[in-house]
Amino acid sequence: MGRKGVPDGVGQRTPRKGSRHKPPPHLKPNAKLGSNAPFIKLSDLQSLHYWAFERRHGNLLSILEVEVQPVALVALARYYDSPLRYFTFRDFQLAPTLKEYERLLGLPLIESPHYFYRGHYPSWTLVAKLLRVSESKITREKRNRNDLEGIQRSYLEERLHQLQKEEDWPTVMDVYGLVVYGIVLFPHMEDYIDLAAMDVFLAKRENGENPTMAILANIYYILNYCCERKRRSLRCCTHLLYLWMIAHLFHNKRKTTCPIEDFKWSWIRSMSKVRWIEYLDRASKRTIRWYPLWNKREQLIMRCGGFPNVPLMGTEGGIHYNPELTTRQDGYPMI
């Protein structure tokens, strides 16, 4: 039993062989953090298709422009409290919430169904159709790493360049989105887009399913895994975790309802890991920003039925967090 009556591991899925839900093999002490940086610019993409991509995927293109400082997240992970699902600082606590991630991603939760893993991954026939290649070609290119099938990032980037030359812009958007989902939003192994990430992308493309909950679930799942096993690296959507951290720990004079613009106006200078730790050690409830303007809202997620813990299901596994402890981040006093 964790502190304040929060059971350890409640809602976590037991890893099973041959699935993505086993402990990620890439979490090694010397592994690089944040290597999932943007790789291809869409400068050649026609404006019509560019805006179509934004309408479907929210702030994703703007998020890719954020320059993450990996050492900042290494420092942040030191403050993570696994039993409470919280970052505990000197005299305050913070936790990423569904509503905050909804605003960061620009994908309203109320307008679309949540993504849920349905027990099976998409067929390679469907993947071949998405990439506009033959089934024999995709059979040659698919790989199996740690019992999880997928495609190398290098092949998808090569395919993307071919499509750009052919000016097949609808397929360019699909392939680009697939790579971003696999490398940035749902990274599992370096330079590898697996079927789990493809499943989320196709669910968004075909059915409009919102990936916000799955992204947040993966972040909590990986933070817990790193904390409990004393690992020093993360393999999750570091762009969003970094944006969330900056939004609460830094102020700016610009009043904006856009989280990406808010980040840009914060003018975060590059710092070493030691400097980040010093900064986080000095942070207090009087100096942080509890309630960014872009997070203004009238409705809150407080509980799941009669239970205070809200379950989250991602591609790495299942976990929960307690939104009743985050009401101050939504502009309300603690309940």
PDB file of N, CA, C and O in Angstrom, residues 284-323:
ATOM      1  N   SER A 284       9.243  26.879  -5.512  1.00  0.00           N
ATOM      2  CA  SER A 284       8.320  26.778  -4.380  1.00  0.00           C
ATOM      3  C   SER A 284       6.902  27.066  -4.854  1.00  0.00           C
ATOM      4  O   SER A 284       6.685  27.521  -5.980  1.00  0.00           O
ATOM      5  N   LYS A 285       5.950  26.820  -3.986  1.00  0.00           N
ATOM      6  CA  LYS A 285       4.546  27.032  -4.340  1.00  0.00           C
ATOM      7  C   LYS A 285       4.241  28.501  -4.608  1.00  0.00           C
ATOM      8  O   LYS A 285       3.229  28.825  -5.237  1.00  0.00           O
ATOM      9  N   ARG A 286       5.104  29.385  -4.150  1.00  0.00           N
ATOM     10  CA  ARG A 286       4.896  30.815  -4.379  1.00  0.00           C
ATOM     11  C   ARG A 286       5.499  31.292  -5.700  1.00  0.00           C
ATOM     12  O   ARG A 286       5.133  32.352  -6.202  1.00  0.00           O
ATOM     13  N   THR A 287       6.428  30.522  -6.243  1.00  0.00           N
ATOM     14  CA  THR A 287       7.119  30.972  -7.453  1.00  0.00           C
ATOM     15  C   THR A 287       6.638  30.279  -8.724  1.00  0.00           C
ATOM     16  O   THR A 287       6.857  30.792  -9.818  1.00  0.00           O
ATOM     17  N   ILE A 288       5.991  29.123  -8.595  1.00  0.00           N
ATOM     18  CA  ILE A 288       5.573  28.407  -9.801  1.00  0.00           C
ATOM     19  C   ILE A 288       4.279  28.995 -10.357  1.00  0.00           C
ATOM     20  O   ILE A 288       3.626  29.831  -9.727  1.00  0.00           O
ATOM     21  N   ARG A 289       3.912  28.537 -11.513  1.00  0.00           N
ATOM     22  CA  ARG A 289       2.663  28.963 -12.149  1.00  0.00           C
ATOM     23  C   ARG A 289       1.687  27.784 -12.085  1.00  0.00           C
ATOM     24  O   ARG A 289       1.786  26.832 -12.848  1.00  0.00           O
ATOM     25  N   TRP A 290       0.748  27.863 -11.167  1.00  0.00           N
ATOM     26  CA  TRP A 290      -0.186  26.763 -10.974  1.00  0.00           C
ATOM     27  C   TRP A 290      -1.135  26.594 -12.155  1.00  0.00           C
ATOM     28  O   TRP A 290      -1.464  25.473 -12.539  1.00  0.00           O
ATOM     29  N   TYR A 291      -1.553  27.699 -12.706  1.00  0.00           N
ATOM     30  CA  TYR A 291      -2.687  27.664 -13.630  1.00  0.00           C
ATOM     31  C   TYR A 291      -2.394  28.511 -14.865  1.00  0.00           C
ATOM     32  O   TYR A 291      -2.758  29.681 -14.920  1.00  0.00           O
ATOM     33  N   PRO A 292      -1.700  27.946 -15.866  1.00  0.00           N
ATOM     34  CA  PRO A 292      -1.424  28.710 -17.088  1.00  0.00           C
ATOM     35  C   PRO A 292      -2.719  29.170 -17.755  1.00  0.00           C
ATOM     36  O   PRO A 292      -3.744  28.480 -17.686  1.00  0.00           O
ATOM     37  N   LEU A 293      -2.669  30.310 -18.398  1.00  0.00           N
ATOM     38  CA  LEU A 293      -3.857  30.870 -19.029  1.00  0.00           C
ATOM     39  C   LEU A 293      -4.456  29.919 -20.056  1.00  0.00           C
ATOM     40  O   LEU A 293      -5.680  29.834 -20.203  1.00  0.00           O
ATOM     41  N   TRP A 294      -3.599  29.179 -20.761  1.00  0.00           N
ATOM     42  CA  TRP A 294      -4.111  28.279 -21.794  1.00  0.00           C
ATOM     43  C   TRP A 294      -4.873  27.091 -21.214  1.00  0.00           C
ATOM     44  O   TRP A 294      -5.540  26.352 -21.941  1.00  0.00           O
ATOM     45  N   ASN A 295      -4.796  26.895 -19.901  1.00  0.00           N
ATOM     46  CA  ASN A 295      -5.496  25.767 -19.273  1.00  0.00           C
ATOM     47  C   ASN A 295      -6.824  26.188 -18.644  1.00  0.00           C
ATOM     48  O   ASN A 295      -7.430  25.425 -17.897  1.00  0.00           O
ATOM     49  N   LYS A 296      -7.285  27.394 -18.940  1.00  0.00           N
ATOM     50  CA  LYS A 296      -8.544  27.862 -18.376  1.00  0.00           C
ATOM     51  C   LYS A 296      -9.693  26.990 -18.868  1.00  0.00           C
ATOM     52  O   LYS A 296      -9.820  26.708 -20.046  1.00  0.00           O
ATOM     53  N   ARG A 297     -10.552  26.566 -17.928  1.00  0.00           N
ATOM     54  CA  ARG A 297     -11.652  25.664 -18.281  1.00  0.00           C
ATOM     55  C   ARG A 297     -12.745  25.738 -17.223  1.00  0.00           C
ATOM     56  O   ARG A 297     -12.532  26.243 -16.115  1.00  0.00           O
ATOM     57  N   GLU A 298     -13.903  25.225 -17.560  1.00  0.00           N
ATOM     58  CA  GLU A 298     -15.028  25.199 -16.630  1.00  0.00           C
ATOM     59  C   GLU A 298     -15.337  23.797 -16.122  1.00  0.00           C
ATOM     60  O   GLU A 298     -15.964  23.633 -15.083  1.00  0.00           O
ATOM     61  N   GLN A 299     -14.924  22.769 -16.869  1.00  0.00           N
ATOM     62  CA  GLN A 299     -15.204  21.396 -16.468  1.00  0.00           C
ATOM     63  C   GLN A 299     -13.908  20.677 -16.113  1.00  0.00           C
ATOM     64  O   GLN A 299     -12.870  20.904 -16.737  1.00  0.00           O
ATOM     65  N   LEU A 300     -13.985  19.809 -15.112  1.00  0.00           N
ATOM     66  CA  LEU A 300     -12.825  19.063 -14.647  1.00  0.00           C
ATOM     67  C   LEU A 300     -13.116  17.568 -14.660  1.00  0.00           C
ATOM     68  O   LEU A 300     -14.267  17.149 -14.552  1.00  0.00           O
ATOM     69  N   ILE A 301     -12.059  16.771 -14.789  1.00  0.00           N
ATOM     70  CA  ILE A 301     -12.158  15.332 -14.581  1.00  0.00           C
ATOM     71  C   ILE A 301     -11.713  15.068 -13.151  1.00  0.00           C
ATOM     72  O   ILE A 301     -10.551  15.278 -12.800  1.00  0.00           O
ATOM     73  N   MET A 302     -12.646  14.626 -12.298  1.00  0.00           N
ATOM     74  CA  MET A 302     -12.353  14.469 -10.876  1.00  0.00           C
ATOM     75  C   MET A 302     -12.220  13.015 -10.438  1.00  0.00           C
ATOM     76  O   MET A 302     -11.468  12.696  -9.536  1.00  0.00           O
ATOM     77  N   ARG A 303     -12.984  12.124 -11.055  1.00  0.00           N
ATOM     78  CA  ARG A 303     -12.974  10.737 -10.623  1.00  0.00           C
ATOM     79  C   ARG A 303     -13.525   9.853 -11.727  1.00  0.00           C
ATOM     80  O   ARG A 303     -14.061  10.335 -12.728  1.00  0.00           O
ATOM     81  N   CYS A 304     -13.395   8.561 -11.542  1.00  0.00           N
ATOM     82  CA  CYS A 304     -13.934   7.585 -12.485  1.00  0.00           C
ATOM     83  C   CYS A 304     -15.044   6.827 -11.765  1.00  0.00           C
ATOM     84  O   CYS A 304     -14.777   5.944 -10.943  1.00  0.00           O
ATOM     85  N   GLY A 305     -16.294   7.199 -12.036  1.00  0.00           N
ATOM     86  CA  GLY A 305     -17.408   6.619 -11.299  1.00  0.00           C
ATOM     87  C   GLY A 305     -17.307   7.005  -9.838  1.00  0.00           C
ATOM     88  O   GLY A 305     -17.207   8.177  -9.495  1.00  0.00           O
ATOM     89  N   GLY A 306     -17.290   6.027  -8.954  1.00  0.00           N
ATOM     90  CA  GLY A 306     -17.150   6.308  -7.530  1.00  0.00           C
ATOM     91  C   GLY A 306     -15.726   6.197  -7.033  1.00  0.00           C
ATOM     92  O   GLY A 306     -15.480   6.251  -5.827  1.00  0.00           O
ATOM     93  N   PHE A 307     -14.773   6.054  -7.959  1.00  0.00           N
ATOM     94  CA  PHE A 307     -13.378   5.858  -7.568  1.00  0.00           C
ATOM     95  C   PHE A 307     -12.558   7.115  -7.849  1.00  0.00           C
ATOM     96  O   PHE A 307     -12.682   7.719  -8.918  1.00  0.00           O
ATOM     97  N   PRO A 308     -11.692   7.524  -6.908  1.00  0.00           N
ATOM     98  CA  PRO A 308     -10.881   8.722  -7.117  1.00  0.00           C
ATOM     99  C   PRO A 308      -9.767   8.516  -8.134  1.00  0.00           C
ATOM    100  O   PRO A 308      -9.307   9.468  -8.758  1.00  0.00           O
ATOM    101  N   ASN A 309      -9.320   7.282  -8.302  1.00  0.00           N
ATOM    102  CA  ASN A 309      -8.240   7.011  -9.243  1.00  0.00           C
ATOM    103  C   ASN A 309      -8.788   6.817 -10.653  1.00  0.00           C
ATOM    104  O   ASN A 309      -9.659   5.978 -10.880  1.00  0.00           O
ATOM    105  N   VAL A 310      -8.289   7.606 -11.592  1.00  0.00           N
ATOM    106  CA  VAL A 310      -8.724   7.508 -12.984  1.00  0.00           C
ATOM    107  C   VAL A 310      -7.786   6.560 -13.724  1.00  0.00           C
ATOM    108  O   VAL A 310      -6.577   6.791 -13.770  1.00  0.00           O
ATOM    109  N   PRO A 311      -8.302   5.467 -14.288  1.00  0.00           N
ATOM    110  CA  PRO A 311      -7.433   4.529 -15.012  1.00  0.00           C
ATOM    111  C   PRO A 311      -7.020   5.094 -16.364  1.00  0.00           C
ATOM    112  O   PRO A 311      -7.804   5.759 -17.041  1.00  0.00           O
ATOM    113  N   LEU A 312      -5.788   4.822 -16.730  1.00  0.00           N
ATOM    114  CA  LEU A 312      -5.253   5.234 -18.023  1.00  0.00           C
ATOM    115  C   LEU A 312      -4.703   4.002 -18.725  1.00  0.00           C
ATOM    116  O   LEU A 312      -4.003   3.198 -18.111  1.00  0.00           O
ATOM    117  N   MET A 313      -5.001   3.866 -20.008  1.00  0.00           N
ATOM    118  CA  MET A 313      -4.509   2.727 -20.774  1.00  0.00           C
ATOM    119  C   MET A 313      -3.718   3.228 -21.974  1.00  0.00           C
ATOM    120  O   MET A 313      -4.224   4.010 -22.783  1.00  0.00           O
ATOM    121  N   GLY A 314      -2.469   2.798 -22.068  1.00  0.00           N
ATOM    122  CA  GLY A 314      -1.619   3.206 -23.176  1.00  0.00           C
ATOM    123  C   GLY A 314      -1.078   2.012 -23.924  1.00  0.00           C
ATOM    124  O   GLY A 314      -1.512   0.874 -23.721  1.00  0.00           O
ATOM    125  N   THR A 315      -0.093   2.252 -24.771  1.00  0.00           N
ATOM    126  CA  THR A 315       0.509   1.162 -25.537  1.00  0.00           C
ATOM    127  C   THR A 315       1.545   0.401 -24.727  1.00  0.00           C
ATOM    128  O   THR A 315       1.918  -0.716 -25.087  1.00  0.00           O
ATOM    129  N   GLU A 316       2.044   1.001 -23.643  1.00  0.00           N
ATOM    130  CA  GLU A 316       3.012   0.321 -22.792  1.00  0.00           C
ATOM    131  C   GLU A 316       2.339  -0.504 -21.707  1.00  0.00           C
ATOM    132  O   GLU A 316       2.897  -1.486 -21.224  1.00  0.00           O
ATOM    133  N   GLY A 317       1.138  -0.106 -21.290  1.00  0.00           N
ATOM    134  CA  GLY A 317       0.435  -0.810 -20.232  1.00  0.00           C
ATOM    135  C   GLY A 317      -0.612   0.088 -19.601  1.00  0.00           C
ATOM    136  O   GLY A 317      -0.903   1.179 -20.096  1.00  0.00           O
ATOM    137  N   GLY A 318      -1.183  -0.357 -18.497  1.00  0.00           N
ATOM    138  CA  GLY A 318      -2.209   0.403 -17.801  1.00  0.00           C
ATOM    139  C   GLY A 318      -1.699   0.926 -16.475  1.00  0.00           C
ATOM    140  O   GLY A 318      -0.832   0.322 -15.832  1.00  0.00           O
ATOM    141  N   ILE A 319      -2.230   2.066 -16.055  1.00  0.00           N
ATOM    142  CA  ILE A 319      -1.827   2.691 -14.795  1.00  0.00           C
ATOM    143  C   ILE A 319      -2.948   3.643 -14.391  1.00  0.00           C
ATOM    144  O   ILE A 319      -3.943   3.774 -15.100  1.00  0.00           O
ATOM    145  N   HIS A 320      -2.835   4.311 -13.262  1.00  0.00           N
ATOM    146  CA  HIS A 320      -3.859   5.260 -12.844  1.00  0.00           C
ATOM    147  C   HIS A 320      -3.202   6.498 -12.253  1.00  0.00           C
ATOM    148  O   HIS A 320      -2.015   6.503 -11.939  1.00  0.00           O
ATOM    149  N   TYR A 321      -4.000   7.566 -12.133  1.00  0.00           N
ATOM    150  CA  TYR A 321      -3.559   8.733 -11.369  1.00  0.00           C
ATOM    151  C   TYR A 321      -4.773   9.333 -10.685  1.00  0.00           C
ATOM    152  O   TYR A 321      -5.917   9.009 -11.021  1.00  0.00           O
ATOM    153  N   ASN A 322      -4.542  10.193  -9.695  1.00  0.00           N
ATOM    154  CA  ASN A 322      -5.619  10.734  -8.875  1.00  0.00           C
ATOM    155  C   ASN A 322      -5.811  12.218  -9.167  1.00  0.00           C
ATOM    156  O   ASN A 322      -5.066  13.059  -8.656  1.00  0.00           O
ATOM    157  N   PRO A 323      -6.804  12.593  -9.984  1.00  0.00           N
ATOM    158  CA  PRO A 323      -6.994  14.007 -10.340  1.00  0.00           C
ATOM    159  C   PRO A 323      -7.485  14.877  -9.188  1.00  0.00           C
ATOM    160  O   PRO A 323      -7.402  16.102  -9.268  1.00  0.00           O
TER     161      PRO A 323
END
